[in-house]
Amino acid sequence: MDWSQGTPPATRSAHREVLPLLRVVGQVGLTYIIAEGPDGMYLIDQHAAHERVVYDRIVAQRAAAGAPATQPLLEPELLELDALQAATAAEYADHLAGLGLGLEPFGERGYLVRAVPAGVGGTGVVSALRSLLDQLAGERRVADPFARAAATVACHGSVRAGTAMALEEMRALIEDLARTGSPRTCPHGRPTLVHVGADAIERQFGRR
């Protein structure tokens, strides 16, 4: 088998997980990417994998430049908040700004979202922010507000289950995933992939 067209392994280090070389085969259920590896088959959850990619990008850009790169929205999104959400937004304003969100006060308790972190879809940003503010308001103390915010924005801004992906898009996603620091889990701890070994496949077909 020629693995030269697969995903190159990430650079090894003492603190980095490494994916095996993977060759994308296709997509099943518009939700999982099928890939072949040196020892069997891998099913990759496209949403969880993209979540990890987006989250790591936001964190890395903030570490390098103080804030992630942003992309302006063609049309600003209106974020209307209740009193508790508005108070929480004011309390965590620095962390929200650190995400690369362009928020402009609008009215008594609203904001216009004019920019989002680069690589994050703008259509889910309002629901992401509402979800995030509800989470922050519901907890007395959040250990790492920025990490929580980045994970929520990454979740809502990533490719969804049920989305058709072209072969090149799937390859690019797996390549990006392989470059992350924790490619086997999403920021919320869910697995990004499941490995079915060659031995297990052969047993299912009565070959062992």
mmCIF file with all atom_site columns, C-alpha atoms in Angstrom, residues 79-87 89-90 104-112:
data_model
loop_
_atom_site.group_PDB
_atom_site.id
_atom_site.type_symbol
_atom_site.label_atom_id
_atom_site.label_alt_id
_atom_site.label_comp_id
_atom_site.label_asym_id
_atom_site.label_entity_id
_atom_site.label_seq_id
_atom_site.pdbx_PDB_ins_code
_atom_site.Cartn_x
_atom_site.Cartn_y
_atom_site.Cartn_z
_atom_site.occupancy
_atom_site.B_iso_or_equiv
_atom_site.pdbx_formal_charge
_atom_site.auth_seq_id
_atom_site.auth_comp_id
_atom_site.auth_asym_id
_atom_site.auth_atom_id
_atom_site.pdbx_PDB_model_num
ATOM 1  C CA . LEU A 1 79  ? -26.950 39.664 19.805 1.00 0.00 ? 79  LEU A CA 1
ATOM 2  C CA . GLU A 1 80  ? -29.831 40.520 22.150 1.00 0.00 ? 80  GLU A CA 1
ATOM 3  C CA . LEU A 1 81  ? -29.300 39.608 25.801 1.00 0.00 ? 81  LEU A CA 1
ATOM 4  C CA . ASP A 1 82  ? -31.391 39.383 28.937 1.00 0.00 ? 82  ASP A CA 1
ATOM 5  C CA . ALA A 1 83  ? -30.271 41.213 32.080 1.00 0.00 ? 83  ALA A CA 1
ATOM 6  C CA . LEU A 1 84  ? -28.204 38.313 33.472 1.00 0.00 ? 84  LEU A CA 1
ATOM 7  C CA . GLN A 1 85  ? -26.502 37.625 30.139 1.00 0.00 ? 85  GLN A CA 1
ATOM 8  C CA . ALA A 1 86  ? -25.684 41.329 29.722 1.00 0.00 ? 86  ALA A CA 1
ATOM 9  C CA . ALA A 1 87  ? -24.148 41.497 33.202 1.00 0.00 ? 87  ALA A CA 1
ATOM 10 C CA . ALA A 1 89  ? -20.923 39.841 29.149 1.00 0.00 ? 89  ALA A CA 1
ATOM 11 C CA . ALA A 1 90  ? -19.700 42.945 30.969 1.00 0.00 ? 90  ALA A CA 1
ATOM 12 C CA . GLU A 1 104 ? -20.228 46.794 19.416 1.00 0.00 ? 104 GLU A CA 1
ATOM 13 C CA . PRO A 1 105 ? -22.786 47.838 22.088 1.00 0.00 ? 105 PRO A CA 1
ATOM 14 C CA . PHE A 1 106 ? -26.239 48.260 20.572 1.00 0.00 ? 106 PHE A CA 1
ATOM 15 C CA . GLY A 1 107 ? -29.211 49.505 22.539 1.00 0.00 ? 107 GLY A CA 1
ATOM 16 C CA . GLU A 1 108 ? -29.701 48.821 26.243 1.00 0.00 ? 108 GLU A CA 1
ATOM 17 C CA . ARG A 1 109 ? -28.607 45.170 26.369 1.00 0.00 ? 109 ARG A CA 1
ATOM 18 C CA . GLY A 1 110 ? -27.541 44.250 22.866 1.00 0.00 ? 110 GLY A CA 1
ATOM 19 C CA . TYR A 1 111 ? -24.408 43.942 20.774 1.00 0.00 ? 111 TYR A CA 1
ATOM 20 C CA . LEU A 1 112 ? -23.659 43.941 17.076 1.00 0.00 ? 112 LEU A CA 1
#
